[in-house]
Each structure stands twice: as structure tokens, then as C-alpha cells.
Coordinates of C-alpha atoms in Angstrom, one line a residue:
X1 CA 25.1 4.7 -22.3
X2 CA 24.9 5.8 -25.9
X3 CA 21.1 4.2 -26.3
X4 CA 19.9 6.6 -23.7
X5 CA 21.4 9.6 -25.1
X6 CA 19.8 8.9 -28.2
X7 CA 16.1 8.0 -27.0
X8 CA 16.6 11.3 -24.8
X9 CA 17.0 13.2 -27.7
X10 CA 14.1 11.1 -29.7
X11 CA 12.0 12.6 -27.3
X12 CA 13.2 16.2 -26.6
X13 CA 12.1 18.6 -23.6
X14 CA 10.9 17.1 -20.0
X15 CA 7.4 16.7 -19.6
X16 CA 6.0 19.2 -17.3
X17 CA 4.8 18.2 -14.1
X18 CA 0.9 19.6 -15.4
X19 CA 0.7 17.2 -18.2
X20 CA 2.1 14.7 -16.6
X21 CA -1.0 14.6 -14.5
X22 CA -3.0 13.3 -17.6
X23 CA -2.3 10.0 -18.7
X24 CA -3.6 10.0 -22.3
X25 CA -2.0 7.1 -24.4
X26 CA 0.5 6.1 -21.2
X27 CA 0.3 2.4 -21.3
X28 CA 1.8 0.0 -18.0
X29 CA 4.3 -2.8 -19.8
X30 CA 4.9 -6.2 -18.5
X31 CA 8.5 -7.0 -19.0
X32 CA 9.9 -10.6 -18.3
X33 CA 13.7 -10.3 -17.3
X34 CA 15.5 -14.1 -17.3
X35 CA 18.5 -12.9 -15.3
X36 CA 20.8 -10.4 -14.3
X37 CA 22.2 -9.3 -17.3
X38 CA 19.2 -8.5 -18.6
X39 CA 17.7 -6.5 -15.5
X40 CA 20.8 -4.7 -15.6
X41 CA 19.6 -3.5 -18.7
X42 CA 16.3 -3.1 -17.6
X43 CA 17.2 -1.1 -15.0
X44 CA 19.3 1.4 -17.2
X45 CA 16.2 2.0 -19.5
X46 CA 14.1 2.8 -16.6
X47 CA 16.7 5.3 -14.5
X48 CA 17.0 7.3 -17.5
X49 CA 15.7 10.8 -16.6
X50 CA 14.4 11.4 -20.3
X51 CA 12.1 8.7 -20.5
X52 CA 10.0 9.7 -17.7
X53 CA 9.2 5.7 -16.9
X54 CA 7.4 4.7 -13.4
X55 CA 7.9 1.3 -12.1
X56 CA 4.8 0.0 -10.9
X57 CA 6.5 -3.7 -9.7
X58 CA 9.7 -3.5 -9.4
X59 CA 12.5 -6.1 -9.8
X60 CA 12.0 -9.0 -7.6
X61 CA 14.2 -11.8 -6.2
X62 CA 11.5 -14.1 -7.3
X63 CA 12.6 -13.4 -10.7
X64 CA 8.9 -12.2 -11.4
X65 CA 7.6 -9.7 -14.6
X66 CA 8.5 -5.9 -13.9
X67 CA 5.5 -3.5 -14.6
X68 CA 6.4 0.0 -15.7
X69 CA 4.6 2.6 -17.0
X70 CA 5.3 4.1 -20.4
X71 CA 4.5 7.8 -20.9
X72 CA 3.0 8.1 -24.7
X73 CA 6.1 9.9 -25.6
X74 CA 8.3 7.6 -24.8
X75 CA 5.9 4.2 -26.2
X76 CA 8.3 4.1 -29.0
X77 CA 12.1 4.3 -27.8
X78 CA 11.2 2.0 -25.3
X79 CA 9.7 -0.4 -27.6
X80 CA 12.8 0.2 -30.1
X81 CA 15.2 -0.6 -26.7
X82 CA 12.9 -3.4 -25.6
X83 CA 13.1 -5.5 -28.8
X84 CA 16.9 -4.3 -29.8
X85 CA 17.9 -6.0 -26.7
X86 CA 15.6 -9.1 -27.3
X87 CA 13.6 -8.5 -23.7
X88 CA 9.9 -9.7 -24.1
X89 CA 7.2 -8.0 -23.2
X90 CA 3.3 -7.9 -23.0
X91 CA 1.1 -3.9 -22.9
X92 CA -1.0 -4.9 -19.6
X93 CA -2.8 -1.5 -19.7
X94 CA -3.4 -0.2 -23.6
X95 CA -4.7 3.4 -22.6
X96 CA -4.5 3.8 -18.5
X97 CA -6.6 7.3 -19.5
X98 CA -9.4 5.5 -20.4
X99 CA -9.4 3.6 -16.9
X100 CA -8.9 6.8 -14.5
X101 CA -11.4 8.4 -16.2
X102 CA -13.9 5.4 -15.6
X103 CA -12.7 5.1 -12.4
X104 CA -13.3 9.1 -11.7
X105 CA -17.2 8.8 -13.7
X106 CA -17.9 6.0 -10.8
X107 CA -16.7 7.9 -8.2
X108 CA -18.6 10.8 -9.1
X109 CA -21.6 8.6 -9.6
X110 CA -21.8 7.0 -6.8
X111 CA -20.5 10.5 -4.6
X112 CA -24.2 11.7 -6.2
X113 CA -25.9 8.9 -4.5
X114 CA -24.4 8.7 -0.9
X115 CA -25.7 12.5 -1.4
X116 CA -29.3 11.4 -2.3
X117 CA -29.4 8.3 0.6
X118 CA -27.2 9.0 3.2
X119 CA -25.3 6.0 3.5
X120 CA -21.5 5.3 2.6
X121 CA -21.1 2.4 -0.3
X122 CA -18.4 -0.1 0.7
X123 CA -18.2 -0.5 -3.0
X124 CA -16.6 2.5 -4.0
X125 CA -14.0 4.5 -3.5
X126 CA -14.1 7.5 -1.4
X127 CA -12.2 11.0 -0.4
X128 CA -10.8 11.2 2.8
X129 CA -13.7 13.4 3.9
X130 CA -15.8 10.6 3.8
X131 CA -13.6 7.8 4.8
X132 CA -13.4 9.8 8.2
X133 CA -17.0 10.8 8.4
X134 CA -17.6 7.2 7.8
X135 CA -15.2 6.4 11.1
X136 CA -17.3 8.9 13.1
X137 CA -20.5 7.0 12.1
X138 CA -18.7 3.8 13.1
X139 CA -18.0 4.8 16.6
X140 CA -21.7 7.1 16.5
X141 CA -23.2 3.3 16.1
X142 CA -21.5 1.5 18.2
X143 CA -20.1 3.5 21.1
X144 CA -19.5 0.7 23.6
X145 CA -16.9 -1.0 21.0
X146 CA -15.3 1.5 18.9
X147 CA -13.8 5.1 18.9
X148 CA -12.3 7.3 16.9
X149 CA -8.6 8.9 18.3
X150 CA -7.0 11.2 16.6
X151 CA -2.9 10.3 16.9
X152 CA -1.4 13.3 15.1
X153 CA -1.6 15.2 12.1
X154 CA 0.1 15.1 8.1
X155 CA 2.6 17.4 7.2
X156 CA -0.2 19.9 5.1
X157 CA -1.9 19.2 9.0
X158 CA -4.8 16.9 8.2
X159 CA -5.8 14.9 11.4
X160 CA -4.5 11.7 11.4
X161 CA -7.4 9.0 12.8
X162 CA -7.4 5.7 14.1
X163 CA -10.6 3.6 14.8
X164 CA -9.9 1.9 18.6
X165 CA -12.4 -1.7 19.0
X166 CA -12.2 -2.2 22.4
X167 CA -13.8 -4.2 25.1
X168 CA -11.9 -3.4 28.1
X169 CA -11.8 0.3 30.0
X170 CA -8.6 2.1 30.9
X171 CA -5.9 -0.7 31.0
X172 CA -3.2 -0.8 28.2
X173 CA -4.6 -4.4 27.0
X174 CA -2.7 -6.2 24.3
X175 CA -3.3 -4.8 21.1
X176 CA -3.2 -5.4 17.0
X177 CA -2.0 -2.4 14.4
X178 CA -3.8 -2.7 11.1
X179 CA -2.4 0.0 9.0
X180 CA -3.2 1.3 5.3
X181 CA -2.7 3.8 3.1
X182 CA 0.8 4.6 3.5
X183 CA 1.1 4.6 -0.8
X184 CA -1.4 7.1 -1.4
X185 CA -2.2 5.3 -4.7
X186 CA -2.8 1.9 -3.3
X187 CA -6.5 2.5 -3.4
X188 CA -7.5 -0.9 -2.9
X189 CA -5.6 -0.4 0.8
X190 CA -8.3 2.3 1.9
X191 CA -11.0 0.6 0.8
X192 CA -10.5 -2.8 2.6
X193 CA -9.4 -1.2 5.9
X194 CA -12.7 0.7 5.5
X195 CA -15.0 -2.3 4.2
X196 CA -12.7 -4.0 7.6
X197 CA -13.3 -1.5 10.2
X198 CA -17.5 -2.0 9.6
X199 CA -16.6 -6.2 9.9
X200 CA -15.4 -5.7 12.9
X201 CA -18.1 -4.0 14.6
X202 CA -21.2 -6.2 12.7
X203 CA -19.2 -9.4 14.0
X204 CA -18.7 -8.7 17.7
X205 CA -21.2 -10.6 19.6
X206 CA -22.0 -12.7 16.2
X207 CA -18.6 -14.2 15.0
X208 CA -16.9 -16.4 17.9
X209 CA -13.8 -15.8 16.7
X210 CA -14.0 -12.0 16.5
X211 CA -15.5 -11.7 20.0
X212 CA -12.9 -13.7 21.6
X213 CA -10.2 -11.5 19.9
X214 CA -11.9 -8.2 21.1
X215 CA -12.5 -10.0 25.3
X216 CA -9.0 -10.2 25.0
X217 CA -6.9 -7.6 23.0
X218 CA -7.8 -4.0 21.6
X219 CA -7.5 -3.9 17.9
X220 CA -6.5 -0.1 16.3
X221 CA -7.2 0.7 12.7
X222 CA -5.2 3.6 10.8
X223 CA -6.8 3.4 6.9
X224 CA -5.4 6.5 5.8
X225 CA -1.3 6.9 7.0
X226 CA -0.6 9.1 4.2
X227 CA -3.8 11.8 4.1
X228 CA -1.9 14.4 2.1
X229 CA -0.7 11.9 -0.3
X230 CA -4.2 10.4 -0.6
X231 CA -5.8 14.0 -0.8
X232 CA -3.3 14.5 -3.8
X233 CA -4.4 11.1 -5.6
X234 CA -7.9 12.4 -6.2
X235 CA -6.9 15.8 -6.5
X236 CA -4.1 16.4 -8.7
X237 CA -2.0 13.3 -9.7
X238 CA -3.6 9.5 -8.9
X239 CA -0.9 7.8 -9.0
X240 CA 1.1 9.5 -6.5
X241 CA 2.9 7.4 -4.3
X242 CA 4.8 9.6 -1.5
X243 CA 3.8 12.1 0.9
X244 CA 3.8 15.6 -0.1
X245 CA 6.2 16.8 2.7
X246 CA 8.9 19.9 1.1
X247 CA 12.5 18.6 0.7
X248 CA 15.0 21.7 1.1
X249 CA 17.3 21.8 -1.9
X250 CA 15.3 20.3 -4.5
X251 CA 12.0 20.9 -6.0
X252 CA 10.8 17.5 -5.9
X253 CA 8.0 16.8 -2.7
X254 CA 8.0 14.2 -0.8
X255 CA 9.0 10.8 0.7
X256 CA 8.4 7.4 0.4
X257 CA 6.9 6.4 4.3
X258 CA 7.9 3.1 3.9
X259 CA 11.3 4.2 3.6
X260 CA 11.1 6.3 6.7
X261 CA 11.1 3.9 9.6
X262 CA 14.1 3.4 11.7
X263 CA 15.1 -0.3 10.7
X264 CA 18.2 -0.4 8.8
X265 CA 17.0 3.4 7.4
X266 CA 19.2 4.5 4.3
X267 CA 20.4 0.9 3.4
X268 CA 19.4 -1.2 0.3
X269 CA 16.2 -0.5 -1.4
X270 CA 15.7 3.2 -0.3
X271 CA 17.3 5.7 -2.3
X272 CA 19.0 9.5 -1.2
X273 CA 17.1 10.8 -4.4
X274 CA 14.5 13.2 -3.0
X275 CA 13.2 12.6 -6.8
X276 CA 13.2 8.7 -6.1
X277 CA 9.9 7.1 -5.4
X278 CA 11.5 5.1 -2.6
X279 CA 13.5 8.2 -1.2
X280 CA 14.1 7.4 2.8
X281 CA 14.1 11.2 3.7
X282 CA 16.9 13.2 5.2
X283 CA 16.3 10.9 8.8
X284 CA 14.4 7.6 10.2
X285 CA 10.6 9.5 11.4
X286 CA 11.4 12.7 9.1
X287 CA 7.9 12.5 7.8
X288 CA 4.9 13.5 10.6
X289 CA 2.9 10.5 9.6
X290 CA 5.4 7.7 9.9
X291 CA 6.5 9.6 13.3
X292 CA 2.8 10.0 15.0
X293 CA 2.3 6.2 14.6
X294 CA 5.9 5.1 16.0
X295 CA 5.1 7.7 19.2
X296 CA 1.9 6.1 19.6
X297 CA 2.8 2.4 19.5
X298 CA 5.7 2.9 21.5
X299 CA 3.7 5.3 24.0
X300 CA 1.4 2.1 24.0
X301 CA 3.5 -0.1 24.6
X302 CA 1.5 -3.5 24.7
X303 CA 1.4 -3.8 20.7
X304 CA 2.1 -7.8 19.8
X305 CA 0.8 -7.6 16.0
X306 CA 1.4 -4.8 13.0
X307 CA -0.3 -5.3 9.9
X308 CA 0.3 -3.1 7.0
X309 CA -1.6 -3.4 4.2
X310 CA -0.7 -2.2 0.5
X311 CA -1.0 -3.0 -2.5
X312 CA -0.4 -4.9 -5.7
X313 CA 0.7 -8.4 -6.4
X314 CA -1.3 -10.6 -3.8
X315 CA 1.7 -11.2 -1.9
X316 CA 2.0 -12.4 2.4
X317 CA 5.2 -11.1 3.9
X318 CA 7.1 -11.1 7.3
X319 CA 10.6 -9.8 8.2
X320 CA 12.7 -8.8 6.9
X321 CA 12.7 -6.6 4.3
X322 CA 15.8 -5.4 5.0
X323 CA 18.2 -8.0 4.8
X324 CA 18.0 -11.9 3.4
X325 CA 18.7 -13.2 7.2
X326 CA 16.0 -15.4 8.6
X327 CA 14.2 -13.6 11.6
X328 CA 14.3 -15.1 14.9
X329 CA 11.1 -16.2 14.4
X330 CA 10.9 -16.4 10.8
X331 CA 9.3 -20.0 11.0
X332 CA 6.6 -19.7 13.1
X333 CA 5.9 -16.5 10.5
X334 CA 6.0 -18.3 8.0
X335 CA 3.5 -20.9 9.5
X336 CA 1.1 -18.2 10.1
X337 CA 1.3 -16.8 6.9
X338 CA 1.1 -19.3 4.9
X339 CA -2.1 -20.6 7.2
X340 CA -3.4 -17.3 6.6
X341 CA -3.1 -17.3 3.2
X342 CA -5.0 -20.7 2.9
X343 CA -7.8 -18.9 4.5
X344 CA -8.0 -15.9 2.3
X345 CA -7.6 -18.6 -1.3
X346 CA -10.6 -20.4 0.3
X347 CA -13.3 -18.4 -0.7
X348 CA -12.3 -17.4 -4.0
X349 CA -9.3 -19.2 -4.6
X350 CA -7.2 -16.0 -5.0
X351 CA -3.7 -17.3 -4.5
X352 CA -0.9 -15.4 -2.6
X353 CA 2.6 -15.9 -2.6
X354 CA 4.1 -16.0 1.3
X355 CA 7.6 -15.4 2.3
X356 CA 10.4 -13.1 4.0
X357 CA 10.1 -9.7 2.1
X358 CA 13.8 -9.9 0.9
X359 CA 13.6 -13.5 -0.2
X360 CA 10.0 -12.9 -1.9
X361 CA 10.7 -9.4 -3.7
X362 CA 13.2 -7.8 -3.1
X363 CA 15.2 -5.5 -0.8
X364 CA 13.7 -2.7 1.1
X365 CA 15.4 -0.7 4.6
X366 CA 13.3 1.4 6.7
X367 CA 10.1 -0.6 6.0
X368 CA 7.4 -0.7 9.1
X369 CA 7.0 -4.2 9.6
X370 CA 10.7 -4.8 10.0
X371 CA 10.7 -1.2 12.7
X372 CA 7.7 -3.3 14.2
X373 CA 9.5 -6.7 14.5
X374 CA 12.4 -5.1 15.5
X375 CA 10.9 -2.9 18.5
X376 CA 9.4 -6.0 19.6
X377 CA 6.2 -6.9 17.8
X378 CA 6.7 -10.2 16.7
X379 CA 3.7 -10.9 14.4
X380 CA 4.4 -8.2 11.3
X381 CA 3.1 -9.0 8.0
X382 CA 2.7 -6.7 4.6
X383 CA 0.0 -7.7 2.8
X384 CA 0.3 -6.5 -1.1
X385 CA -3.5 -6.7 -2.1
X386 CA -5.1 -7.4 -5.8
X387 CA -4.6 -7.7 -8.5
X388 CA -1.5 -9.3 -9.9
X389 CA -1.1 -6.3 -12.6
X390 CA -4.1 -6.5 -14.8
X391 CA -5.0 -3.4 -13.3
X392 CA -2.1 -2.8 -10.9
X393 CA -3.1 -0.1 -9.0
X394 CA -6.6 0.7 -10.6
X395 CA -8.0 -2.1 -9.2
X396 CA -11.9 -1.5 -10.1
X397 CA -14.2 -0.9 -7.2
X398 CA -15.9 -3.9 -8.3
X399 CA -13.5 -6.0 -6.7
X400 CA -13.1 -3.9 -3.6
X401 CA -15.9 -6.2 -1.7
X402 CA -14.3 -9.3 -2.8
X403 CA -11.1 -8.4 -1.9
X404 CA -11.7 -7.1 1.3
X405 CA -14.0 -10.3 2.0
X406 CA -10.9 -12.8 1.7
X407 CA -8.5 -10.5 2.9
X408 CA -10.6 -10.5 6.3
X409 CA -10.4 -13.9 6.3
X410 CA -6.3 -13.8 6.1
X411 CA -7.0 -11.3 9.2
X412 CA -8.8 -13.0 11.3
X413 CA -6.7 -16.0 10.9
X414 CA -3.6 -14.2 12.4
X415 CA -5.5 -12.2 15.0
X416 CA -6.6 -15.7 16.3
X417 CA -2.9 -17.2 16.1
X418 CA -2.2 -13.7 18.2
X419 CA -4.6 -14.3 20.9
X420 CA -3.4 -17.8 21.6
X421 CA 0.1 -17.0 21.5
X422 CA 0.6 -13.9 23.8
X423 CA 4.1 -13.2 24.9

């Protein structure tokens, strides 16, 4: 396409991967395609190599906005493109500098306070040291319940924890998979499976519900699937989204894990791009972390519930991702769902949509919940967390309390579905 050619040229050299790791003047648009003509545009303007876009939410059968991020050297060739071809648009994030940097003097703030007092702030966002010295205190405090197992390592070998709440000694009982983190950048993810983990433990023996889950199932907790890529996020680049494994024959690192999984792996939605955000890797289970968790389940092998949780876009999904055919048990799903999701609106009437992923978003192979559903784990959901792109993926920790308050209450509601409905 000519257009591209010419903004390439508007805007010269690559940007190098250093500067790229600032974000001054960067701005995340909201663009509102009508149909497929003009995605197919859309689409075009954001695979161009030159313009160094970043699709923060992607093109979706729902016909929703697209988010993408707009490097400041490119703010004006996309803007030329975006009116030229008469696609509208709204700037959700004016200078996304200005937010990491808040977002980093918090951090800081509140890393100098844990410091002074000892205690870990479920209000804030934290480094992977602390998330797992955190998980040690958890199972320090309440060693009849909860322990912490260690179920592999990342590919730059970091450990790789799980919190285990159980009741029962020895036997394999039936068991729950929360999982988060696998986007390094989905903050938010952390944070709740963190704010989560402490629920759990303050609720047995107080919360009915809770207590009659643990008497009768073990429930395993992984906040942090992607440690390297998380590490990365607060070290180097914060939006990173992959993990940081070494891809022979190109210079570009990693892969996206929730590409990786061995359910229709390498189909539609994944890309053979080691340069692609959603590149599956060379084979299903290439990457360490998405491997240590499928050895572990299926070493298990009593696992009748996977929950993943990511985020944005406060969207409830079930299988599959992977193709638009309903799932054997795509209604009952879809009951639970959308019962859970009625939960989680109830306390502060944040609304979710619910549906198959494929039907809801768009298509994605290799995803976990459809290797979960697949392998025999018949409740899966994905959870896409806050916001709906105000912030996208810079969600303040403000709102890490209240999100992880209703989103517990979407949890509990299918853990309880899953205790009355063992198979």
C-alpha cells in the first residue's frame, strides 16, 4: 500500500528498542471500526512495521472500539490516515508518560513504607520479590490451610510458586486452578490473585461458602505465570507482554504464553512472527512456564476448574477460543458465567460482558482455558479484569481493592457451582 510507504518515510529510521522504553507523548487511541472494510484498513495501518503501533484491544467479533497505542512519532501520519479514511476516533490516554511515571512515584512510595512497617499493602502494586515473600507470609500464618509449592522455574530460572489451600492430607482431592499473570503487563491480574490468596485464608472458618469449598476441594493459586516477563515490566519496558524466552534466528525475545498451549496451537489468532505479540512459539509447551503448569495439572490429575485471569475489558469467557463451535457444555458455561457475573456487578455495579471467547472477541488457538477444557476440565473461564480502556492496562492501584473485591465475588460464585457439580 502506497499510504504506508509514505508515512514510513514521514517518519524515517526505527525507533530503537532503548527509547522505545520511554513513553513521552505516546498516546492509546480509541478507534471505532463499523465493518469489515474498514478493519481491513485498520488492520493495514497497524501491521505497518514503520509505525511502531501496539494494539492494546484488538479487533473483536463484537464489533467493539480497537485501542492502540500511538508512538509520538507516529501521532501525526496516523491521525492524517485516520481522518483520510473517514475512521473515528477518540485519544483515551493524552500522555501515557505522565501515568507510568505516577504509577512508578506510588510504587516507590508505598515500597518506602512496607520498609518502615513491615506489612505488604494490598493496595499497591508490588515486584515479584514481594508478591512471593508475601506467599511465604501467607502460608507462615496459616500453616494448617495454605502452602507455598514451588512447580518449576521461568526461562531466566526464577522459581515458579503456587499457593496450595487445603483441608485434606495426602489424597489427590478435587481441585480449582486460579492462574494470573501470564501478560506480564496485566498488572491488575497480580494484584487481585494476591489481594485473593489473603481472602481465602481470612474467610475459612468465617465465610460458609468458602469453608465448604476448602472441606471439599483444594484450591491452587499461581499469581505470577510469567516471572520474567513481570520482572521486565518494572524493570525495563512496562508494557511488555510476552515472556522473555530467546527465539533462534531472530532478535526479537519472547512468546506470547497464551499462544503456547496445545489446543488448536498455530491456528487463527496466533501468529509464526517471533516479532508478533501473539507469537505461538516454535511448538505447543515451548515456553518453561506454560509447560511447568500443564506437567503439574496433568501430574494432578483431579483438576475440575481453571481460571485464568487477565486483563482489560471486564469481559467472562468460556471455550472456545479457538474456534466459533459451541462446547459440549457451552450452556451450562454460559449459565455460570453469566450467574457469576451478576455477582461481581452486585457490589458496584461493574458490568461484564459473558460469552464463548470466539463469539465475544475474537479468535485465539493455543489459549489455556480451551487446553484446560479440552484435557478435561470442564469449568474454564478467562476473566479480562478492569477497566474498559480508560486506563487499559494502567489501571491505578486505587482500584486494585475494588476490583479484586467483586471479582472474588465472580469466584466464589463458580467455585460453589464446582462443588455441587463434581464429575
Amino acid at each position: 500500500m502506497k499510504w504506508i510507504l509514505f508515512f514510513g518515510a514521514l517518519i524515517g529510521a526505527p525507533i530503537s528498542i532503548c527509547s522505545r522504553e520511554k513513553f513521552f507523548g505516546d498516546q492509546v487511541f480509541r478507534i471505532n471500526v463499523r465493518n469489515g472494510d474498514e478493519i481491513s484498513k485498520l488492520k493495514k495501518l497497524v501491521n505497518s512495521d514503520n509505525l511502531k503501533l501496539s494494539l492494546w484491544k484488538s479487533f473483536s467479533t463484537l464489533g467493539l472500539p480497537v485501542d492502540v497505542l500511538v508512538p509520538a512519532v507516529s501521532l501525526q501520519p496516523v491521525k492524517f490516515f485516520l481522518k483520510s479514511q473517514d475512521l473515528d476516533y477518540s485519544v483515551t490516554i493524552e500522555d501515557l508518560q505522565s501515568l507510568l511515571d505516577k504509577e512508578h512515584e506510588e510504587m516507590q512510595h508505598n515500597e518506602e513504607q512496607e520498609r518502615s512497617n513491615n506489612n505488604f499493602n494490598y493496595e499497591a502494586y508490588h515486584s515479584l520479590e514481594a508478591i512471593y515473600q508475601e506467599m511465604d507470609n501467607i502460608a507462615g500464618d496459616f500453616p494448617e490451610l495454605a502452602s507455598r509449592v514451588k512447580i518449576g522455574h521461568s526461562f531466566e530460572n526464577r522459581p515458579m510458586y503456587v499457593l496450595k489451600f487445603s483441608t485434606g492430607k495426602g489424597s489427590q482431592r478435587p481441585a480449582i486452578w486460579l492462574n494470573a499473570g501470564m501478560h506480564s503487563r496485566e498488572w491488575i491480574s497480580q494484584a487481585t490473585a494476591m489481594w485473593t490468596a489473603r481472602k481465602i485464608v481470612s474467610d475459612y472458618g468465617n465465610d460458609p461458602a468458602v469453608t465448604s469449598i476448602l472441606e471439599k476441594m483444594d484450591i491452587f493459586l499461581l499469581p505470577v505465570a510469567n516471572p520474567d516477563g513481570y520482572v521486565y515490566t518494572h524493570t525495563q519496558n512496562r508494557l511488555w507482554r510476552k515472556t522473555r524466552s530467546l527465539n533462534p534466528g531472530s532478535s526479537c525475545i519472547g512468546v506470547d504464553p497464551n499462544r503456547n498451549w496445545n489446543a488448536s496451537f498455530a491456528g487463527g489468532g496466533a501468529s509464526d512472527n517471533p516479532c508478533s505479540e501473539v507469537y505461538h512459539g516454535p511448538h505447543a509447551n515451548s515456553e518453561v512456564e506454560v509447560k511447568s503448569v500443564v506437567d503439574f495439572i496433568q501430574e494432578h490429575g483431579n483438576f475440575k476448574c481453571f481460571i485464568d485471569l487477565h486483563s482489560y475489558s471486564q469481559l467472562l469467557m468460556y471455550p472456545y477460543a479457538y474456534t466459533v463451535k459451541k462446547a459440549r457444555d457451552a450452556d451450562e458455561l454460559d449459565k455460570v458465567a453469566r450467574c457469576a457475573a451478576k455477582a461481581l456487578a452486585s457490589l458496584l455495579g461493574t458490568q461484564y460482558n459473558v460469552g464463548s471467547t470466539c463469539t465475544t472477541v475474537y479468535q485465539a488457538s493455543g489459549s489455556s482455558i480451551d487446553w484446560a477444557y479440552d484435557n478435561g476440565i470442564k469449568y474454564a473461564f478467562t476473566f479480562e479484569l478492569r477497566d474498559t480502556g480508560h486506563y487499559g492496562f494502567l489501571l491505578p492501584a486505587d482500584q486494585i481493592v475494588p476490583t479484586a473485591k467483586e471479582t472474588w465475588l465472580g469466584l466464589k460464585t463458580i467455585m460453589k457451582h464446582v462443588r455441587d457439580h463434581l464429575y
